[in-house]
Coordinates of C-alpha atoms and ligand atoms in Angstrom, one line a residue:
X1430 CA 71.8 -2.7 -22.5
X1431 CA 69.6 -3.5 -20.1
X1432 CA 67.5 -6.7 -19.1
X1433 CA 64.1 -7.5 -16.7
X1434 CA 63.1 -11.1 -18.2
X1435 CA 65.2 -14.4 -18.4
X1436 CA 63.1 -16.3 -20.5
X1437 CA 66.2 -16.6 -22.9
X1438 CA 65.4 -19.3 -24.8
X1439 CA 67.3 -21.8 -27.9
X1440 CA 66.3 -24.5 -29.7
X1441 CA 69.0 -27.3 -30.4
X1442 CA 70.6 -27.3 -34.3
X1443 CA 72.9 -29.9 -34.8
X1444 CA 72.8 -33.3 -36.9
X1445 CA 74.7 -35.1 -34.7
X1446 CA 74.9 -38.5 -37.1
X1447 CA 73.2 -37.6 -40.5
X1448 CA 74.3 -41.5 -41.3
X1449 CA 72.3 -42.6 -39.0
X1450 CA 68.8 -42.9 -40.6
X1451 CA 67.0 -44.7 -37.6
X1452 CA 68.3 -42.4 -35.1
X1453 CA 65.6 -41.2 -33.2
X1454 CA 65.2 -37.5 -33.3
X1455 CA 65.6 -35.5 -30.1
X1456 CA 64.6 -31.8 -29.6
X1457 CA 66.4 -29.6 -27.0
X1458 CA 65.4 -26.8 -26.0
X1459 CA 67.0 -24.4 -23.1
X1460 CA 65.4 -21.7 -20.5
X1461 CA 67.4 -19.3 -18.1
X1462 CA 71.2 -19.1 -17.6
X1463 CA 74.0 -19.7 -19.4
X1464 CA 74.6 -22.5 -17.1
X1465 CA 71.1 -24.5 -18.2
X1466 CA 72.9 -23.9 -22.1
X1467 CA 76.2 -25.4 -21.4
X1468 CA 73.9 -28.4 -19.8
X1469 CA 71.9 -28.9 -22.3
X1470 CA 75.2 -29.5 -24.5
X1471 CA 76.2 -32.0 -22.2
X1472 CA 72.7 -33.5 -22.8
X1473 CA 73.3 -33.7 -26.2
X1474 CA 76.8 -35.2 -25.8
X1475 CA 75.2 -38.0 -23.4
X1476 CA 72.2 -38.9 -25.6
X1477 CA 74.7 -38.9 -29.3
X1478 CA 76.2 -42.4 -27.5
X1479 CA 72.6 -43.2 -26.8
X1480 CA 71.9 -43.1 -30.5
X1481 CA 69.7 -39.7 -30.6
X1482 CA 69.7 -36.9 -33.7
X1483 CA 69.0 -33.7 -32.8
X1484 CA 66.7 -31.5 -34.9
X1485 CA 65.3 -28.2 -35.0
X1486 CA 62.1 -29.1 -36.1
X1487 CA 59.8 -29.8 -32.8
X1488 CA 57.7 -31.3 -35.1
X1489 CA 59.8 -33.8 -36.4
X1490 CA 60.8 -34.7 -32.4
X1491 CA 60.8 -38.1 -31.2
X1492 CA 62.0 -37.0 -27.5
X1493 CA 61.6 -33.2 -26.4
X1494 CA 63.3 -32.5 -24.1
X1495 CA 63.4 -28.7 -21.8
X1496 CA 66.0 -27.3 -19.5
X1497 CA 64.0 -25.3 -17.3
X1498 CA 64.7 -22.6 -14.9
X1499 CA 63.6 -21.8 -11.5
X1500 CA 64.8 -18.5 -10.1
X1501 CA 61.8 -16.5 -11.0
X1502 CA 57.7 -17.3 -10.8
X1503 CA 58.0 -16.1 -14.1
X1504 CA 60.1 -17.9 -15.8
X1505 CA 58.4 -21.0 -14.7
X1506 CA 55.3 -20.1 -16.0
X1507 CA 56.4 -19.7 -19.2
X1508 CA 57.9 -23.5 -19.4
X1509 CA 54.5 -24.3 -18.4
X1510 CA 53.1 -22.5 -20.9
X1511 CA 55.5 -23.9 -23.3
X1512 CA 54.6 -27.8 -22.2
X1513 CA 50.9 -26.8 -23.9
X1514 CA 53.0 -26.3 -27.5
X1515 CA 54.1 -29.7 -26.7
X1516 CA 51.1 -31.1 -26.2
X1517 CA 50.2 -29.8 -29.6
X1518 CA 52.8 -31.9 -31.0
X1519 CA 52.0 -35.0 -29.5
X1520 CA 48.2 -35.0 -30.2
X1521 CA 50.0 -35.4 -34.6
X1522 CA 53.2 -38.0 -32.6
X1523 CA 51.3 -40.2 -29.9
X1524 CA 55.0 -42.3 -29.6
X1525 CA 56.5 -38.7 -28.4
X1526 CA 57.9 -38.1 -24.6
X1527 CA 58.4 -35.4 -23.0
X1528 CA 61.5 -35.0 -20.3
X1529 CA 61.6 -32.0 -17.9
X1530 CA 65.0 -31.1 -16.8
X1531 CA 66.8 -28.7 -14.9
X1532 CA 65.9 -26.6 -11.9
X1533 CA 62.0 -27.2 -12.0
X1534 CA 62.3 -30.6 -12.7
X1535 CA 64.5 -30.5 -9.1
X1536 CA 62.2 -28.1 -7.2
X1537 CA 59.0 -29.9 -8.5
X1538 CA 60.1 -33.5 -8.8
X1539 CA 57.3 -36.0 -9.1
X1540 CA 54.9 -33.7 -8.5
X1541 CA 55.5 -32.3 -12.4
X1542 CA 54.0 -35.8 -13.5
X1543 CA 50.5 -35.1 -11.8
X1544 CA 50.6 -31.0 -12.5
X1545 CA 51.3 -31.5 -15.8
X1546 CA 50.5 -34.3 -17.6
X1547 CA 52.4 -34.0 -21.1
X1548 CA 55.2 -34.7 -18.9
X1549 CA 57.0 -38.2 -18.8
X1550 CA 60.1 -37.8 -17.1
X1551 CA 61.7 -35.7 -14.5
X1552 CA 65.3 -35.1 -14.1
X1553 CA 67.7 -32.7 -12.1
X1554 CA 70.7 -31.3 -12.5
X1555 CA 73.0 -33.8 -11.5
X1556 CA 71.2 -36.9 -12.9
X1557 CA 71.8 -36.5 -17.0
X1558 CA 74.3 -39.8 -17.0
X1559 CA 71.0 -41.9 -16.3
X1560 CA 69.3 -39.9 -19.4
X1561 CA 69.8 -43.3 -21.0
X1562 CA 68.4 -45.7 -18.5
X1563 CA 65.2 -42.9 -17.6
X1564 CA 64.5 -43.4 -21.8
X1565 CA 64.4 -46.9 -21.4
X1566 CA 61.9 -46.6 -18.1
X1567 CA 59.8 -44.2 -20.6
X1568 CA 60.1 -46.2 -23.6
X1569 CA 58.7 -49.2 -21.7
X1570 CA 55.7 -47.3 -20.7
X1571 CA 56.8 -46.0 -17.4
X1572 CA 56.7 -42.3 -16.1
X1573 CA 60.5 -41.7 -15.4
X1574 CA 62.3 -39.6 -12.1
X1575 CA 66.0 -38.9 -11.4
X1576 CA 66.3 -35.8 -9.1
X1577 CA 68.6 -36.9 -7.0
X1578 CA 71.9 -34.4 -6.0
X1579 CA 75.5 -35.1 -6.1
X1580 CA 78.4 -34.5 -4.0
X1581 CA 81.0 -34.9 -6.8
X1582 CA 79.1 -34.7 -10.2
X1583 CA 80.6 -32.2 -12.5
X1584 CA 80.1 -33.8 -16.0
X1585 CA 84.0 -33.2 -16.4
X1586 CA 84.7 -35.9 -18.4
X1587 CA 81.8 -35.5 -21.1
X1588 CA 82.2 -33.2 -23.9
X1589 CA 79.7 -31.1 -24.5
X1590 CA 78.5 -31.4 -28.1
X1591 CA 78.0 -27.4 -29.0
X1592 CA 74.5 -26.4 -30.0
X1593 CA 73.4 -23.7 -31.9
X1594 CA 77.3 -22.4 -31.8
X1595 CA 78.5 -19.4 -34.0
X1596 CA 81.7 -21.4 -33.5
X1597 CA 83.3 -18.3 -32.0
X1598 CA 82.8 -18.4 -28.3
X1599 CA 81.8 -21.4 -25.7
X1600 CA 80.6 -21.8 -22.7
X1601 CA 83.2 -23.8 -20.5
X1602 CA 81.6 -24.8 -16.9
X1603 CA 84.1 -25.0 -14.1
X1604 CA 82.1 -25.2 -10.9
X1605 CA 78.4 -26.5 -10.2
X1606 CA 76.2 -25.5 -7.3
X1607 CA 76.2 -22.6 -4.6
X1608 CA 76.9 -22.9 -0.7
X1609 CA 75.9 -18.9 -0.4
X1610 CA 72.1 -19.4 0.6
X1611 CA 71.4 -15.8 -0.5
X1612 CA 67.7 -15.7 1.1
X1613 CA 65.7 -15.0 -1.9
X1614 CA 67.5 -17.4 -3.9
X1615 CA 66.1 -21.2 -5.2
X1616 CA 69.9 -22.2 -6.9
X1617 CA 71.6 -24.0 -3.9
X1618 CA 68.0 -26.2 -3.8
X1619 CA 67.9 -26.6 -7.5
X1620 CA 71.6 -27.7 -8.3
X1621 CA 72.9 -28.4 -4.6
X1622 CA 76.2 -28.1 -3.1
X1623 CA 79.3 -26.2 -5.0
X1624 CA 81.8 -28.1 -6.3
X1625 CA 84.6 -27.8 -8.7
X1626 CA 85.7 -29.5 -11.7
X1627 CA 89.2 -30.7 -12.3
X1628 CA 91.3 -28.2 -13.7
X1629 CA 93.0 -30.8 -16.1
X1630 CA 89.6 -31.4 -17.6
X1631 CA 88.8 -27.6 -18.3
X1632 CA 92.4 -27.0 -19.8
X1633 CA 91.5 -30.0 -22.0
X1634 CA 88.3 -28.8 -22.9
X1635 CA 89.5 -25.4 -23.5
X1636 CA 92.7 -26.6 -25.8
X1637 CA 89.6 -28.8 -28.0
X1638 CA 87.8 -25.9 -28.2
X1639 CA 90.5 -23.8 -29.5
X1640 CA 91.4 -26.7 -32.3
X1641 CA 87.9 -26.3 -33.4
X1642 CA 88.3 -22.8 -34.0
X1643 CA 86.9 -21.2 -31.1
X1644 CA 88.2 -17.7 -30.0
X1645 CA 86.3 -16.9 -26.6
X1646 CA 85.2 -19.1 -23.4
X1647 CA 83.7 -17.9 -21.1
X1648 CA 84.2 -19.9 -17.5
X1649 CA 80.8 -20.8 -15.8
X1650 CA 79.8 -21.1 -12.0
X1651 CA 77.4 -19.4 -9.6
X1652 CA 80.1 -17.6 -7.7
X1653 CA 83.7 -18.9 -10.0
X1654 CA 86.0 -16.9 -7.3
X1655 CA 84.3 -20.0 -4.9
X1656 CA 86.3 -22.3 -7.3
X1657 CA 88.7 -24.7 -5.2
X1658 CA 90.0 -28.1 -6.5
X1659 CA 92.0 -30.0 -4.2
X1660 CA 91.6 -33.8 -5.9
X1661 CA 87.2 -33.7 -6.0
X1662 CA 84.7 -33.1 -3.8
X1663 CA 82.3 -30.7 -1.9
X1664 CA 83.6 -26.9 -1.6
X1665 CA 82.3 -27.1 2.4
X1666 CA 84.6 -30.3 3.4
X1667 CA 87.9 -28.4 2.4
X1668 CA 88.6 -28.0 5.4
X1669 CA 88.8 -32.3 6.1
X1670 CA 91.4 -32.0 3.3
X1671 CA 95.0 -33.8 3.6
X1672 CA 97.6 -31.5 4.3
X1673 CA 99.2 -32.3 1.1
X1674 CA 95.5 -31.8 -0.7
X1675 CA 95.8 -28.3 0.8
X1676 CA 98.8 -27.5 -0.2
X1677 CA 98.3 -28.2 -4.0
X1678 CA 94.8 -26.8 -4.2
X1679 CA 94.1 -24.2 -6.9
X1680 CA 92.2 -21.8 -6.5
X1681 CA 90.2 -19.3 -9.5
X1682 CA 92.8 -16.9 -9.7
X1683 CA 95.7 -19.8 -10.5
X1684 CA 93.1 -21.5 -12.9
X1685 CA 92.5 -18.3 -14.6
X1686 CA 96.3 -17.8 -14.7
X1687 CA 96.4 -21.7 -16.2
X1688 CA 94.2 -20.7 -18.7
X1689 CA 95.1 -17.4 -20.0
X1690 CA 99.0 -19.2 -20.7
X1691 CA 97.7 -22.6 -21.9
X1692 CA 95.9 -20.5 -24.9
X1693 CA 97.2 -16.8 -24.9
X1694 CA 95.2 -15.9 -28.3
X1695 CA 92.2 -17.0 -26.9
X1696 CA 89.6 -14.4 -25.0
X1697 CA 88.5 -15.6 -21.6
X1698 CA 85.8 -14.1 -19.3
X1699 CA 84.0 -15.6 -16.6
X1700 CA 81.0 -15.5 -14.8
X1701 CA 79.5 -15.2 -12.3
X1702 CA 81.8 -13.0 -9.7
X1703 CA 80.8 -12.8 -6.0
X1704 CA 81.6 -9.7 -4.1
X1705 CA 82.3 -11.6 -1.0
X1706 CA 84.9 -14.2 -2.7
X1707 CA 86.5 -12.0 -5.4
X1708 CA 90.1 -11.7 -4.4
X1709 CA 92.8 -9.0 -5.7
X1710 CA 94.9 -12.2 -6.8
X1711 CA 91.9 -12.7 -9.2
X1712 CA 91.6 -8.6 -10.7
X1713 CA 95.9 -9.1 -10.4
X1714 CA 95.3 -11.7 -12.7
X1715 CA 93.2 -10.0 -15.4
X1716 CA 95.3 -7.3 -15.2
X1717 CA 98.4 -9.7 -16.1
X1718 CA 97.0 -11.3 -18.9
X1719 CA 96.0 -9.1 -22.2
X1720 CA 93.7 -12.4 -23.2
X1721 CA 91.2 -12.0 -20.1
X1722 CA 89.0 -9.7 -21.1
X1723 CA 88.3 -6.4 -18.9
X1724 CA 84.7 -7.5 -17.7
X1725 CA 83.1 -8.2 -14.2
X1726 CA 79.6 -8.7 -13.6
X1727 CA 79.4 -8.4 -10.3
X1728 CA 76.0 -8.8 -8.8
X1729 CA 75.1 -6.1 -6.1
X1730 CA 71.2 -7.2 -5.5
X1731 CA 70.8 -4.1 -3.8
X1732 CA 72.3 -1.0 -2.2
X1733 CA 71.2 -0.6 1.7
X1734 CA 72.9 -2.6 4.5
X1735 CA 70.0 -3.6 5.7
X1736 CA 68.3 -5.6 2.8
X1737 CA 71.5 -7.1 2.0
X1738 CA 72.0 -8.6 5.2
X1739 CA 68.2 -9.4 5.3
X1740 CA 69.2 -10.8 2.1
X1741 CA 72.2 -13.0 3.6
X1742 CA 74.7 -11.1 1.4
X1743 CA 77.7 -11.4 3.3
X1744 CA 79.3 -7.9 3.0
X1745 CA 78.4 -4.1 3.1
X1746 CA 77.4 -1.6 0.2
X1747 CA 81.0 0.0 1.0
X1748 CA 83.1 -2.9 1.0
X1749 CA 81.2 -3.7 -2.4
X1750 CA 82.3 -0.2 -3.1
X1751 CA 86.2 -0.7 -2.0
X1752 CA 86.3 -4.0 -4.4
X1753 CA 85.0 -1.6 -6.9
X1754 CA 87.9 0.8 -6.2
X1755 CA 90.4 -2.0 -6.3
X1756 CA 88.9 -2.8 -9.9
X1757 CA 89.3 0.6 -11.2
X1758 CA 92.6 1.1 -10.1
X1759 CA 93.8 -2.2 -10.8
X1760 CA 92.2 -2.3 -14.2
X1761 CA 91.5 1.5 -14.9
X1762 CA 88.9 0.5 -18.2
X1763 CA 87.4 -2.6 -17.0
X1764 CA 84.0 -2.9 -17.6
X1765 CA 81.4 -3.8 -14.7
X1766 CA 77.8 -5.0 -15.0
X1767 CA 75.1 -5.7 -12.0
X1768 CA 72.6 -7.7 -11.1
X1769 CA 69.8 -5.8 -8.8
X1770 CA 66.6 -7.0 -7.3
X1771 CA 63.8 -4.8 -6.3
X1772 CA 61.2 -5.0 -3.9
X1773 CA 62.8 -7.3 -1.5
X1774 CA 60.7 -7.9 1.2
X1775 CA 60.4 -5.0 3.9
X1776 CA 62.3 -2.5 1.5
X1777 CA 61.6 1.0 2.4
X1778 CA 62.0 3.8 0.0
X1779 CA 65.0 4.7 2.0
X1780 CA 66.0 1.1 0.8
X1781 CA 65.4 2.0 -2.2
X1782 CA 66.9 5.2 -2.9
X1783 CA 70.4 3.7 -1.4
X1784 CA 70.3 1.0 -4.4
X1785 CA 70.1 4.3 -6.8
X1786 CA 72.9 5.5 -5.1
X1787 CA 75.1 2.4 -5.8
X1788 CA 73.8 2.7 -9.2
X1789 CA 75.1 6.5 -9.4
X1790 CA 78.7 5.1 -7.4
X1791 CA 79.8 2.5 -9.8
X1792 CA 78.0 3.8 -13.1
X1793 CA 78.0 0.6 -14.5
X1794 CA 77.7 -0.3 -17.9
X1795 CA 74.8 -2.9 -18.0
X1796 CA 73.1 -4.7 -15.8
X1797 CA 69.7 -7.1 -15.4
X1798 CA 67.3 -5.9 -12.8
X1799 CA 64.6 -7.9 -11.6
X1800 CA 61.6 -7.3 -9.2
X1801 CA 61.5 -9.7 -6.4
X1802 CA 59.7 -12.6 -7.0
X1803 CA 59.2 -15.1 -3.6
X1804 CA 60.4 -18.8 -4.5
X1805 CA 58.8 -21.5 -2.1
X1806 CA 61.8 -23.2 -0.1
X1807 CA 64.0 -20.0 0.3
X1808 CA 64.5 -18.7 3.5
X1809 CA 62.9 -15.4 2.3
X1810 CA 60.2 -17.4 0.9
X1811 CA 59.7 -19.1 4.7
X1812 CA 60.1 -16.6 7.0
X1813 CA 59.5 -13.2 5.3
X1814 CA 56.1 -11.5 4.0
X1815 CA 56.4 -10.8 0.4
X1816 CA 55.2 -7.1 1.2
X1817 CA 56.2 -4.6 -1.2
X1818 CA 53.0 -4.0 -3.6
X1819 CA 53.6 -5.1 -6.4
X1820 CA 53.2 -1.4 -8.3
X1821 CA 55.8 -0.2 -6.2
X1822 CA 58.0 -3.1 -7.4
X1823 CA 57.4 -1.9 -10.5
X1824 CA 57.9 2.0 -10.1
X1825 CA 61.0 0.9 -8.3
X1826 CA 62.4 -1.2 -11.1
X1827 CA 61.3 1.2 -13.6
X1828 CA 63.6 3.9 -11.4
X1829 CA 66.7 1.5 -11.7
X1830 CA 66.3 0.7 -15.2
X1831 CA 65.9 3.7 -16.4
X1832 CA 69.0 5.0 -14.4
X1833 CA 70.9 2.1 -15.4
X1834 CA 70.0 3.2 -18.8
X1835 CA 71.4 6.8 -18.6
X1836 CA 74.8 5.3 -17.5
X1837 CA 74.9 2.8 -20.0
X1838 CA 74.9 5.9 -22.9
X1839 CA 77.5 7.2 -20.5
X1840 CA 80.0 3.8 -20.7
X1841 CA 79.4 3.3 -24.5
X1842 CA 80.2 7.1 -25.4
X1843 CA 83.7 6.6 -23.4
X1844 CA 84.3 4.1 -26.0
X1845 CA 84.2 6.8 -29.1
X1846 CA 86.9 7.6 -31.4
X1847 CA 89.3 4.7 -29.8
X1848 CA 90.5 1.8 -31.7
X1849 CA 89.2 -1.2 -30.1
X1850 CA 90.1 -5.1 -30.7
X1851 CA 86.5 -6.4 -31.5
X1852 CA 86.4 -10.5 -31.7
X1853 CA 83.3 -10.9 -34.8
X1854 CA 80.9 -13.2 -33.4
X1855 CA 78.2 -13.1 -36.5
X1856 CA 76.3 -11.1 -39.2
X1857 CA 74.5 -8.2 -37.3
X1858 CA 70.6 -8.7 -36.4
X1859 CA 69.9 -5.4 -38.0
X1860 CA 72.0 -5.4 -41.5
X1861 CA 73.7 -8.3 -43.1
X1862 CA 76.1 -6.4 -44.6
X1863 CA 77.7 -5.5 -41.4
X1864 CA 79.3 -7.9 -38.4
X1865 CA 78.3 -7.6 -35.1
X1866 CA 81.0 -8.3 -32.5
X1867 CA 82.2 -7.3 -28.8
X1868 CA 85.0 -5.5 -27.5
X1869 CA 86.9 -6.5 -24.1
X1870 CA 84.5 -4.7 -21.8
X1871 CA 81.5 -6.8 -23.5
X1872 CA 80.1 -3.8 -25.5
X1873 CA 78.4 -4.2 -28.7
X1874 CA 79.5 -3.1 -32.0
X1875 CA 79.2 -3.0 -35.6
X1876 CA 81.1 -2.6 -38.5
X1877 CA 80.9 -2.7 -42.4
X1878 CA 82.2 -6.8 -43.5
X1879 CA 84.5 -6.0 -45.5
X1880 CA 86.4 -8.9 -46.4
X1881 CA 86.5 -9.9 -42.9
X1882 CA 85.2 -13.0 -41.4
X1883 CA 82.9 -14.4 -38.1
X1884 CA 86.3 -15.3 -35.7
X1885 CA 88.4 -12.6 -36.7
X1886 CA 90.0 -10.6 -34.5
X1887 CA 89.7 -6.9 -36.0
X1888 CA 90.8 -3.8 -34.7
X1889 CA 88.1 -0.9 -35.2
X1890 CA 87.6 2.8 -35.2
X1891 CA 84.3 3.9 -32.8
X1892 CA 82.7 6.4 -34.7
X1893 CA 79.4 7.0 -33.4
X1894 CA 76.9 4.7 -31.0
X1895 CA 73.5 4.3 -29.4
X1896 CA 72.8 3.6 -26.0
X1897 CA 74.3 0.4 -26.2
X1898 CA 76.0 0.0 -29.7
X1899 CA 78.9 0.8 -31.0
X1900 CA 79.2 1.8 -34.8
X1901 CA 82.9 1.3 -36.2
X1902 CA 84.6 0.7 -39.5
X1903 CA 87.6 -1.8 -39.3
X1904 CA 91.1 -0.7 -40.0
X1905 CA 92.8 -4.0 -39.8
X1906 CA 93.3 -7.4 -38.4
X1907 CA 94.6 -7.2 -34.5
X1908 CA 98.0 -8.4 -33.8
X1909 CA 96.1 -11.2 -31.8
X1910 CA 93.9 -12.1 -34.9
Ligands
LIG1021 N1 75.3 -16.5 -8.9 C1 74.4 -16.6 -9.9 C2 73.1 -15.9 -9.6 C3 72.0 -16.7 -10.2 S1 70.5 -15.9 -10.3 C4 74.9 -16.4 -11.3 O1 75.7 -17.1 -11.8 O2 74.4 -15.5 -12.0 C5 70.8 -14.5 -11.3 C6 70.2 -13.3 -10.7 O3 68.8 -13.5 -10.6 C7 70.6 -13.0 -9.3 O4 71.9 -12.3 -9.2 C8 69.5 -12.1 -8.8 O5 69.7 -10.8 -9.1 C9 68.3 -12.6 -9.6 N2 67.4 -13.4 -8.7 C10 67.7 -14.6 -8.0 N3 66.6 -14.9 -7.3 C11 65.6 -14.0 -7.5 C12 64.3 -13.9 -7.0 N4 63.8 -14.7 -6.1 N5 63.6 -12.8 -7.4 C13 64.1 -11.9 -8.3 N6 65.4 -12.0 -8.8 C14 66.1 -13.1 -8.4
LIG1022 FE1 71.9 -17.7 -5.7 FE2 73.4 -16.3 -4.1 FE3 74.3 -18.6 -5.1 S1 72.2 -15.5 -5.8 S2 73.3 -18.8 -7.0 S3 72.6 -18.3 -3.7 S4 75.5 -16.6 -4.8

C-alpha cells in the first residue's frame, strides 16, 4: 500500500435531529489528515447545539462548510478547485454561505475573502467554539474571520458527533499543534503551539466510545510521544511548572498504559510517532498490552544526514535506525510504515540513494511518499531555493515508490498461512459478500461473511494475498471478540 496524494476527502452523513424540521442544513466536508476528520466531528458537535442538520446532499446545504489542508501546493488547489462546485450550488441557493476552515483558512486568513469570493467566513483551528457567533456575523450580511491561535484550546470537553462512522473505529485526538519546526513543514503555523488534552477527558471519551460499540481508537497528534499533561497548557512552558505539577505529569507512554487497562478489549493505535520523542517506555508499553496494536508509523522524511538536518530533523539516519532495532526486538512482528519526502531542496543523488537505503534497512510495510512541495512561511520556503527539477522529483519518487512497493509484497507475504485476529471494519470495496478488515500490524484483509458481522473480532487463516491484501477464510470468533 502505498500513497503520493492527500486529497482524502469525506462528506458528512449524519441526521443529527431528524425532529427538527426547521433545522437549517449544514454540509461538511473534510480534506487532509485524520486530524482535520476528527475536527470536523467536533464541528458538527458544536453546530448540533447551534441548531444545524447535517446532510449529504450539497445541494440540499444551507451552510457548507470545508476543512482544508495546507501541507502541500496540491492539496490546496484542489479546495480551490472545489469552492468552484460550490459556487455552482449557490448560483440554485443565493441564502447559502460558505465557511473555510482549517489550515488554509489559518495560512490565508482574510485574504481567502478577496481570492476567492464564494467564501464568507474564515476560521482556524482553534476558533470552532465561535462557529456560532461567525454564523450570526454571516447571517447578518457580514463576511466573517476567527483565525486566531490558542495556548490551551483542545476541544476536550466537546464530543465529537461521529461522521460517516462504520461504528467500528474512532478517531480520539489527544494533543493539538507541533513545537518541532521541521523546515519544510506549514503545521506549527497552521494549528500553532502543542498542547495536550486532559487525560481524564480522553479516558472519558474513550469509555463513550466503547458503550457505543466501538472496537478501535486510534490516538491523534502531530508527534503523540510529545504528549505531556501536567494540569493545561503549552508543551514549551513545562519547564515553569510547579514542582508538584511535575511530579504528577503523564506522559504518552503512562496515557497509553491508562488506556490499554481502562478498556482492555478495545484496539488502540496511535499516530503520529516522532523519532526524536519516541521512548522505549512507549514500545515497553505496546509490548505489555495485547490491546495496542503492533503498528508504528514512524516518519523518516529522508535518509541522508545532511537533508535531515537541513530539514531540522533532530536526529541521524542511524539513531532512526537503532529506534528501529529497539522496535524489532522489543516487538519482534510489529509493523512500521514511513513517511518520505523527495526532492528537498539541494538533494543530491547521493541524497537520494541514502533514502533508498533506509528504505532497503527497515523494509517497511507501507508508507506515503511525497515530492517536496515549498509552502510560503516555512523556513525552507524562506531561506532555501526550491532547486531540484521537478522531473527529477518525480524520477526520484517514482524510485521510492516503487521500492516501497517491492517491500510491501515482502511484509504481506510474511503474513501467509498464520492465523491472525482481524477486527471487521465493513463490507469489502471489491465483493459484498466478503468483509474487509485489518490485522494488528494495519494490513488489509478479506474474508468470506459468513455469519459474521462489521465489529467482530475474528480470527482468520491467510491463505493467499496481493501486494497489499490479505485473502483469509475465518475459523472463529477471537477470544477478544
Ligand atoms: N507529524 C505529522 C506530520 C504531518 S504532515 C503527522 O501527524 O502526520 C504528514 C507528512 O506530509 C509529513 O510527514 C511529510 O512527509 C509530508 N510533508 C509535510 N510537509 C511537506 C511538504 N512541504 N512537501 C511535501 N511533503 C510534506
Ligand atoms: Fe510538521 Fe514536523 Fe510537526 S512534519 S507536524 S513540524 S513534527
Amino acid at each position: 500500500m502505498e500513497k503520493t496524494i492527500d486529497e482524502t476527502k469525506q462528506g458528512a452523513a449524519l441526521t443529527l435531529d431528524s425532529n427538527a424540521t426547521n433545522a437549517r442544513k449544514l454540509y461538511i466536508e473534510s480534506y487532509g489528515c485524520a486530524m482535520n476528520f476528527a475536527d470536523s466531528e467536533v464541528v458538527a458537535s458544536i453546530l448540533s447545539e447551534a441548531g444545524f442538520n447535517t446532510t449529504q446532499e450539497l445541494n440540499e446545504a444551507d451552510l457548507i462548510l470545508v476543512n482544508t489542508c495546507s501541507i502541500r501546493d496540491k492539496a490546496e488547489q484542489t479546495i480551490r478547485k472545489r469552492l468552484t462546485e460550490y459556487n455552482k450550488v449557490k448560483k440554485t441557493r443565493p441564502h447559502l454561505k460558505v465557511g473555510v476552515l482549517g489550515c488554509m483558512a489559518e495560512r490565508l486568513k482574510d485574504k481567502l475573502l478577496d481570492e476567492e469570493k464564494i467564501v464568507d467566513m474564515v476560521v482556524g483551528p482553534d476558533a470552532y467554539k465561535d462557529l456560532p457567533n461567525l454564523i450570526k456575523e454571516v447571517d447578518s450580511g457580514r463576511d466573517a474571520v476567527n483565525v486566531i491561535l490558542s495556548k490551551d484550546e483542545t476541544y476536550g470537553d466537546i464530543a465529537p458527533v461521529r461522521l460517516n462512522t462504520n461504528g467500528v473505529t474512532a478517531f480520539v485526538s489527544i494533543t493539538r499543534g507541533c513545537d518541532n519546526m521541521c523546515t519544510f513543514c506549514v503545521v506549527p503555523f497552521t494549528r500553532g503551539r502543542e498542547r495536550s488534552r486532559d487525560p481524564q477527558s480522553i479516558l472519558e471519551e474513550v469509555n463513550d466510545l466503547r458503550k457505543n460499540g466501538f472496537k478501535e481508537i486510534t490516538l491523534l497528534g502531530q508527534n503523540v510521544d510529545s504528549y505531556l499533561w501536567y494540569g493545561g497548557g503549552l508543551k514549551k512552558e513545562f519547564e515553569k511548572a510547579s514542582e508538584m505539577q511535575k511530579a504528577t505529569a503523564v506522559d504518552f507512554s503512562s496515557l497509553l498504559k491508562m488506556v490499554a487497562l481502562a478498556q482492555p478489549k478495545m484496539r488502540i493505535r496511535f499516530s503520529t510517532s516522532n523519532p526524536q520523542d519516541m521512548t522505549l517506555d512507549v514500545i515497553r508499553t505496546m509490548a505489555e498490552h495485547k490491546n495496542i496494536c503492533n503498528h508504528i508509523h514512524l516518519p523518516v522524511q529522508s535518509g541522508s544526514n545532511r537533508i535531515l538536518k537541513a530539514m531540522n530533523r533532530l536526529h541521524t539516519i542511524e539513531e532512526y535506525f537503532t529506534l528501529i532495532d529497539n522496535i524489532r526486538s522489543i516487538i519482534p512482528n510489529c509493523a512500521i510504515s514511513q513517511d518520505i519526502i523527495t526532492g528537498f531542496p539541494t538533494e543530491t543523488e547521493e541524497d537520494h540513494q541514502a533514502t533508498l537505503a533506509a528504505l532497503e534497512y527497515v523494509k517497511y510495510d507501507f508508507g506515503f511518499m511525497y515530492a517536496y512541495s515549498e509552502r510560503p512561511g516555512t523556513m525552507a520556503g524562506r531561506k532555501m531555493e526550491d532547486d531540484v527539477p521537478q522531473a527529477i522529483k518525480k524520477r526520484r519518487l517514482s524510485e521510492i515508490i516503487a521500492l516501497q512497493r517491492s517491500h510491501c509484497k515482502i511484509r504481506t507475504e510474511q503474513h501467509l498461512n498464520t492465523i491472525q485476529e482481524v477486527l471487521i471494519e465493513g463490507t469489502s470495496k471489491k465483493s459484498k459478500d466478503e468483509w474487509m478488515g485489518k490485522n494488528a500490524q494495519s494490513t488489509v484483509v478479506v474474508f468470506p461473511k459468513e455469519n459474521y458481522k462489521a465489529g467482530d473480532l475474528v480470527n482468520v487463516k491467510m491463505n493467499s494475498c496481493t501486494s497489499a491484501t490479505l485473502i483469509g477464510t475465518a475459523v472463529g470468533y477471537s477470544e477478544n471478540n
